[in-house]
Every structure is written in C-alpha cells, then in structure tokens.
Amino acid sequence: MKRDVFYEYVANDFNNWIIEEKIKKPIILLLDGHKPHMTLALSEFCEKNQIILHALPPNTIHILQPADVSVFRPLKQGWKNTIQKWQSKPENINSSVNKTNFCRLFDETLRTCKMTTAIKNAFIRCELFPLNSNNRDFTKCVKNFQERHQIKNNEPENESTVRDLRSTEKVIKKN
C-alpha cells in the first residue's frame, strides 16, 4: 500500500469509523513495521486525533501479526467458498466479481467465517492479549533474525529484538 493511500484510509475511513462506533480514544494502531506507511502528515494527523501509531519490531512478524497468524487463511478459504457458491447459481454463470457485487460478496464471507472469533484468537495466539512478556517466547525472534542475517551460532544473540518487544509492550500497557 502506498503512503498516500494509507494516509487517506487512516484519515478518512479508519478515523471516521472510530468516531461512528464511539470508540474511546486514545487508541493504538499497530503497524507491520513497513516504513513506507509512515509519513510526517500521517504522524501529525494521528497525534491530533489521539491515534497512537506503533510499528511492530522487525523480525517478529511471524509471531506478532495477528492477521498473518490466524485471520488470512480462513478468510481466503471463506472467500473462495463464497465465490464458488455465487458462481454456481444459474444467473451468475458468466459473471465475475466487480465493484458492484464485491462488497456484498465480501460481507457474506465475513459473516460466514466467524471473523470476530478468529481475530480474538489471533491476538491470544500472538500473545498480544492478555499482554504478558513473561510468557512470550523471544527465541523465535532471535532465531528468525539469525537466519535472515546468517549469524553464526557462536556470536552473541541479538538483544535489540527483545528490547523492541519490551518497548511495544510498554506502549500498549501505557494506553
């Protein structure tokens, strides 16, 4: 996603949704650590609107991103099932998904996949809720870092990953 698109989403869609749903601020918006999302304009908008942006630490994506851990797979399968069911109807034989029918079909997918349960379970599996760093397995982060950067076993472990995770925890607990 490009910077300008992400800014427009946060400013016009996400923030408006927070207001419409009467969600108490401040809130934390966890990001996957991709720097292209972050801009000065976005940071200023979020500060003004009590949205705390926090990028998850590098080398922790596989254990700290709830969507990757427990949401995308059932959602993809649910979408596939919805489309197959929709295309099997005689009136849709030669039809394809387009702007007109996408939202209705995607809404059907979300309702049949029980996404609320999947999302809650994802935060539990990622150990983001309830938050407790004593139960978190930091060795997964260090191992991933070592594999990605080809660090030999006799070199010291990367302590910055652990510090990054503890920093994330402090931001969440503070708010």
PDB file of C-alpha atoms in Angstrom:
ATOM      1  CA  MET A   1       0.000   0.000   0.000  1.00  0.00           C
ATOM      2  CA  LYS A   2       1.331   3.425  -0.904  1.00  0.00           C
ATOM      3  CA  ARG A   3       1.821   6.211   1.629  1.00  0.00           C
ATOM      4  CA  ASP A   4      -0.892   8.461   0.256  1.00  0.00           C
ATOM      5  CA  VAL A   5      -3.435   5.639   0.105  1.00  0.00           C
ATOM      6  CA  PHE A   6      -2.639   4.601   3.678  1.00  0.00           C
ATOM      7  CA  TYR A   7      -2.939   8.199   4.877  1.00  0.00           C
ATOM      8  CA  GLU A   8      -6.314   8.583   3.145  1.00  0.00           C
ATOM      9  CA  TYR A   9      -7.506   5.312   4.678  1.00  0.00           C
ATOM     10  CA  VAL A  10      -6.494   6.299   8.225  1.00  0.00           C
ATOM     11  CA  ALA A  11      -7.732   9.897   7.933  1.00  0.00           C
ATOM     12  CA  ASN A  12     -10.985   9.307   6.071  1.00  0.00           C
ATOM     13  CA  ASP A  13     -12.072   5.741   6.751  1.00  0.00           C
ATOM     14  CA  PHE A  14     -10.432   4.416   9.909  1.00  0.00           C
ATOM     15  CA  ASN A  15     -10.766   7.593  11.975  1.00  0.00           C
ATOM     16  CA  ASN A  16     -14.368   8.147  10.843  1.00  0.00           C
ATOM     17  CA  TRP A  17     -15.197   4.558  11.759  1.00  0.00           C
ATOM     18  CA  ILE A  18     -13.682   5.072  15.229  1.00  0.00           C
ATOM     19  CA  ILE A  19     -15.864   8.161  15.688  1.00  0.00           C
ATOM     20  CA  GLU A  20     -19.027   6.478  14.353  1.00  0.00           C
ATOM     21  CA  GLU A  21     -18.515   3.467  16.618  1.00  0.00           C
ATOM     22  CA  LYS A  22     -17.871   5.798  19.590  1.00  0.00           C
ATOM     23  CA  ILE A  23     -14.599   4.056  20.399  1.00  0.00           C
ATOM     24  CA  LYS A  24     -12.828   5.756  23.294  1.00  0.00           C
ATOM     25  CA  LYS A  25      -9.552   7.429  22.412  1.00  0.00           C
ATOM     26  CA  PRO A  26      -6.618   7.255  22.576  1.00  0.00           C
ATOM     27  CA  ILE A  27      -6.295   4.052  20.587  1.00  0.00           C
ATOM     28  CA  ILE A  28      -3.253   2.144  19.359  1.00  0.00           C
ATOM     29  CA  LEU A  29      -2.894   1.299  15.677  1.00  0.00           C
ATOM     30  CA  LEU A  30      -0.342  -1.486  15.309  1.00  0.00           C
ATOM     31  CA  LEU A  31       1.559  -1.430  12.022  1.00  0.00           C
ATOM     32  CA  ASP A  32       3.687  -4.145  10.486  1.00  0.00           C
ATOM     33  CA  GLY A  33       6.843  -2.068  10.586  1.00  0.00           C
ATOM     34  CA  HIS A  34       6.874  -1.158   6.895  1.00  0.00           C
ATOM     35  CA  LYS A  35       8.401   2.296   6.872  1.00  0.00           C
ATOM     36  CA  PRO A  36       6.654   3.325   3.637  1.00  0.00           C
ATOM     37  CA  HIS A  37       3.400   3.632   5.626  1.00  0.00           C
ATOM     38  CA  MET A  38       4.862   6.292   7.893  1.00  0.00           C
ATOM     39  CA  THR A  39       4.828   9.937   6.866  1.00  0.00           C
ATOM     40  CA  LEU A  40       5.044  13.204   8.755  1.00  0.00           C
ATOM     41  CA  ALA A  41       1.494  14.068   7.666  1.00  0.00           C
ATOM     42  CA  LEU A  42       0.192  10.743   8.982  1.00  0.00           C
ATOM     43  CA  SER A  43       2.056  11.143  12.282  1.00  0.00           C
ATOM     44  CA  GLU A  44       0.685  14.664  12.744  1.00  0.00           C
ATOM     45  CA  PHE A  45      -2.864  13.580  11.881  1.00  0.00           C
ATOM     46  CA  CYS A  46      -2.701  10.662  14.290  1.00  0.00           C
ATOM     47  CA  GLU A  47      -1.254  12.764  17.102  1.00  0.00           C
ATOM     48  CA  LYS A  48      -4.028  15.341  16.647  1.00  0.00           C
ATOM     49  CA  ASN A  49      -6.688  12.592  16.620  1.00  0.00           C
ATOM     50  CA  GLN A  50      -5.303  10.516  19.503  1.00  0.00           C
ATOM     51  CA  ILE A  51      -4.304   7.565  17.340  1.00  0.00           C
ATOM     52  CA  ILE A  52      -1.034   6.107  18.572  1.00  0.00           C
ATOM     53  CA  LEU A  53       0.931   4.592  15.703  1.00  0.00           C
ATOM     54  CA  HIS A  54       3.226   1.790  16.765  1.00  0.00           C
ATOM     55  CA  ALA A  55       5.251  -0.307  14.336  1.00  0.00           C
ATOM     56  CA  LEU A  56       5.868  -3.878  15.413  1.00  0.00           C
ATOM     57  CA  PRO A  57       9.577  -4.662  15.735  1.00  0.00           C
ATOM     58  CA  PRO A  58      11.448  -6.213  12.802  1.00  0.00           C
ATOM     59  CA  ASN A  59      11.929  -9.989  12.780  1.00  0.00           C
ATOM     60  CA  THR A  60       8.768 -10.520  14.830  1.00  0.00           C
ATOM     61  CA  ILE A  61       6.164 -10.517  12.077  1.00  0.00           C
ATOM     62  CA  HIS A  62       5.673 -14.292  12.216  1.00  0.00           C
ATOM     63  CA  ILE A  63       4.687 -14.203  15.878  1.00  0.00           C
ATOM     64  CA  LEU A  64       3.240 -10.728  16.449  1.00  0.00           C
ATOM     65  CA  GLN A  65       0.947 -10.157  13.490  1.00  0.00           C
ATOM     66  CA  PRO A  66      -2.471 -11.480  14.407  1.00  0.00           C
ATOM     67  CA  ALA A  67      -3.822 -11.270  10.860  1.00  0.00           C
ATOM     68  CA  ASP A  68      -0.977 -13.371   9.469  1.00  0.00           C
ATOM     69  CA  VAL A  69      -1.247 -15.877  12.312  1.00  0.00           C
ATOM     70  CA  SER A  70      -4.977 -16.658  12.400  1.00  0.00           C
ATOM     71  CA  VAL A  71      -7.079 -14.490  10.106  1.00  0.00           C
ATOM     72  CA  PHE A  72      -5.945 -14.568   6.477  1.00  0.00           C
ATOM     73  CA  ARG A  73      -6.122 -18.320   5.905  1.00  0.00           C
ATOM     74  CA  PRO A  74      -9.778 -18.750   6.985  1.00  0.00           C
ATOM     75  CA  LEU A  75     -10.683 -15.514   5.222  1.00  0.00           C
ATOM     76  CA  LYS A  76      -9.098 -16.676   1.932  1.00  0.00           C
ATOM     77  CA  GLN A  77     -10.860 -20.044   2.188  1.00  0.00           C
ATOM     78  CA  GLY A  78     -14.160 -18.355   3.036  1.00  0.00           C
ATOM     79  CA  TRP A  79     -13.804 -16.013   0.047  1.00  0.00           C
ATOM     80  CA  LYS A  80     -13.105 -18.960  -2.235  1.00  0.00           C
ATOM     81  CA  ASN A  81     -16.209 -20.772  -0.926  1.00  0.00           C
ATOM     82  CA  THR A  82     -18.399 -17.676  -1.297  1.00  0.00           C
ATOM     83  CA  ILE A  83     -17.299 -17.131  -4.900  1.00  0.00           C
ATOM     84  CA  GLN A  84     -17.776 -20.801  -5.820  1.00  0.00           C
ATOM     85  CA  LYS A  85     -21.273 -20.766  -4.326  1.00  0.00           C
ATOM     86  CA  TRP A  86     -22.112 -17.480  -6.071  1.00  0.00           C
ATOM     87  CA  GLN A  87     -20.773 -18.649  -9.456  1.00  0.00           C
ATOM     88  CA  SER A  88     -22.721 -21.909  -9.219  1.00  0.00           C
ATOM     89  CA  LYS A  89     -26.042 -20.039  -9.375  1.00  0.00           C
ATOM     90  CA  PRO A  90     -27.526 -20.050 -12.901  1.00  0.00           C
ATOM     91  CA  GLU A  91     -27.869 -16.253 -13.018  1.00  0.00           C
ATOM     92  CA  ASN A  92     -24.121 -15.856 -12.331  1.00  0.00           C
ATOM     93  CA  ILE A  93     -22.690 -18.471 -14.713  1.00  0.00           C
ATOM     94  CA  ASN A  94     -20.812 -15.996 -16.930  1.00  0.00           C
ATOM     95  CA  SER A  95     -20.446 -13.264 -14.312  1.00  0.00           C
ATOM     96  CA  SER A  96     -17.356 -12.128 -12.485  1.00  0.00           C
ATOM     97  CA  VAL A  97     -16.731 -10.228  -9.285  1.00  0.00           C
ATOM     98  CA  ASN A  98     -16.770  -6.474  -9.875  1.00  0.00           C
ATOM     99  CA  LYS A  99     -17.194  -3.187  -7.996  1.00  0.00           C
ATOM    100  CA  THR A 100     -20.959  -3.629  -7.911  1.00  0.00           C
ATOM    101  CA  ASN A 101     -21.062  -7.037  -6.237  1.00  0.00           C
ATOM    102  CA  PHE A 102     -17.748  -7.181  -4.360  1.00  0.00           C
ATOM    103  CA  CYS A 103     -18.910  -5.602  -1.086  1.00  0.00           C
ATOM    104  CA  ARG A 104     -22.000  -7.807  -0.843  1.00  0.00           C
ATOM    105  CA  LEU A 105     -19.955 -10.955  -1.504  1.00  0.00           C
ATOM    106  CA  PHE A 106     -17.184  -9.943   0.870  1.00  0.00           C
ATOM    107  CA  ASP A 107     -19.732  -9.133   3.578  1.00  0.00           C
ATOM    108  CA  GLU A 108     -21.178 -12.632   3.133  1.00  0.00           C
ATOM    109  CA  THR A 109     -17.670 -14.065   3.514  1.00  0.00           C
ATOM    110  CA  LEU A 110     -17.031 -12.116   6.715  1.00  0.00           C
ATOM    111  CA  ARG A 111     -20.341 -13.255   8.202  1.00  0.00           C
ATOM    112  CA  THR A 112     -19.841 -16.939   7.384  1.00  0.00           C
ATOM    113  CA  CYS A 113     -16.196 -17.092   8.517  1.00  0.00           C
ATOM    114  CA  LYS A 114     -16.888 -16.014  12.113  1.00  0.00           C
ATOM    115  CA  MET A 115     -14.108 -13.468  11.835  1.00  0.00           C
ATOM    116  CA  THR A 116     -14.734 -11.969  15.274  1.00  0.00           C
ATOM    117  CA  THR A 117     -13.695 -15.234  16.904  1.00  0.00           C
ATOM    118  CA  ALA A 118     -10.719 -15.657  14.562  1.00  0.00           C
ATOM    119  CA  ILE A 119      -9.473 -12.134  15.287  1.00  0.00           C
ATOM    120  CA  LYS A 120      -9.795 -12.543  19.068  1.00  0.00           C
ATOM    121  CA  ASN A 121      -7.990 -15.888  18.915  1.00  0.00           C
ATOM    122  CA  ALA A 122      -5.253 -14.350  16.762  1.00  0.00           C
ATOM    123  CA  PHE A 123      -4.408 -11.774  19.438  1.00  0.00           C
ATOM    124  CA  ILE A 124      -4.312 -14.542  22.045  1.00  0.00           C
ATOM    125  CA  ARG A 125      -2.073 -16.767  19.874  1.00  0.00           C
ATOM    126  CA  CYS A 126       0.295 -13.862  19.243  1.00  0.00           C
ATOM    127  CA  GLU A 127       0.418 -13.220  22.995  1.00  0.00           C
ATOM    128  CA  LEU A 128      -0.729  -9.638  22.450  1.00  0.00           C
ATOM    129  CA  PHE A 129      -3.761 -10.248  24.673  1.00  0.00           C
ATOM    130  CA  PRO A 130      -3.632 -10.634  27.556  1.00  0.00           C
ATOM    131  CA  LEU A 131      -0.287  -8.876  27.397  1.00  0.00           C
ATOM    132  CA  ASN A 132       2.442 -10.648  29.357  1.00  0.00           C
ATOM    133  CA  SER A 133       6.051 -10.581  28.176  1.00  0.00           C
ATOM    134  CA  ASN A 134       6.979 -13.302  30.673  1.00  0.00           C
ATOM    135  CA  ASN A 135       5.023 -15.840  28.613  1.00  0.00           C
ATOM    136  CA  ARG A 136       6.424 -14.742  25.247  1.00  0.00           C
ATOM    137  CA  ASP A 137       8.980 -16.955  23.507  1.00  0.00           C
ATOM    138  CA  PHE A 138      11.663 -14.481  22.379  1.00  0.00           C
ATOM    139  CA  THR A 139      13.823 -17.272  20.944  1.00  0.00           C
ATOM    140  CA  LYS A 140      11.561 -17.300  17.871  1.00  0.00           C
ATOM    141  CA  CYS A 141      12.578 -13.700  17.162  1.00  0.00           C
ATOM    142  CA  VAL A 142      16.277 -14.281  17.693  1.00  0.00           C
ATOM    143  CA  LYS A 143      16.260 -17.447  15.576  1.00  0.00           C
ATOM    144  CA  ASN A 144      14.476 -15.647  12.746  1.00  0.00           C
ATOM    145  CA  PHE A 145      16.932 -12.742  12.932  1.00  0.00           C
ATOM    146  CA  GLN A 146      19.897 -15.117  12.845  1.00  0.00           C
ATOM    147  CA  GLU A 147      18.517 -16.980   9.834  1.00  0.00           C
ATOM    148  CA  ARG A 148      17.815 -13.780   7.915  1.00  0.00           C
ATOM    149  CA  HIS A 149      21.208 -12.268   8.659  1.00  0.00           C
ATOM    150  CA  GLN A 150      23.196 -15.511   8.633  1.00  0.00           C
ATOM    151  CA  ILE A 151      24.627 -15.023  12.101  1.00  0.00           C
ATOM    152  CA  LYS A 152      26.743 -17.910  13.324  1.00  0.00           C
ATOM    153  CA  ASN A 153      25.725 -19.739  16.498  1.00  0.00           C
ATOM    154  CA  ASN A 154      28.854 -18.655  18.387  1.00  0.00           C
ATOM    155  CA  GLU A 155      28.062 -14.946  18.005  1.00  0.00           C
ATOM    156  CA  PRO A 156      26.060 -13.137  20.724  1.00  0.00           C
ATOM    157  CA  GLU A 157      22.280 -13.167  20.386  1.00  0.00           C
ATOM    158  CA  ASN A 158      20.516 -10.069  19.170  1.00  0.00           C
ATOM    159  CA  GLU A 159      19.256  -8.246  22.250  1.00  0.00           C
ATOM    160  CA  SER A 160      17.669  -5.444  20.230  1.00  0.00           C
ATOM    161  CA  THR A 161      14.747  -7.687  19.241  1.00  0.00           C
ATOM    162  CA  VAL A 162      13.956  -8.344  22.895  1.00  0.00           C
ATOM    163  CA  ARG A 163      14.251  -4.610  23.663  1.00  0.00           C
ATOM    164  CA  ASP A 164      11.930  -3.818  20.733  1.00  0.00           C
ATOM    165  CA  LEU A 165       9.332  -6.269  22.016  1.00  0.00           C
ATOM    166  CA  ARG A 166       9.503  -4.839  25.523  1.00  0.00           C
ATOM    167  CA  SER A 167       9.101  -1.347  24.049  1.00  0.00           C
ATOM    168  CA  THR A 168       5.976  -2.495  22.204  1.00  0.00           C
ATOM    169  CA  GLU A 169       4.615  -3.898  25.438  1.00  0.00           C
ATOM    170  CA  LYS A 170       5.228  -0.612  27.288  1.00  0.00           C
ATOM    171  CA  VAL A 171       3.340   1.357  24.625  1.00  0.00           C
ATOM    172  CA  ILE A 172       0.367  -0.994  24.853  1.00  0.00           C
ATOM    173  CA  LYS A 173       0.303  -1.070  28.669  1.00  0.00           C
ATOM    174  CA  LYS A 174       0.649   2.712  28.921  1.00  0.00           C
ATOM    175  CA  ASN A 175      -2.520   3.191  26.924  1.00  0.00           C
TER     176      ASN A 175
END
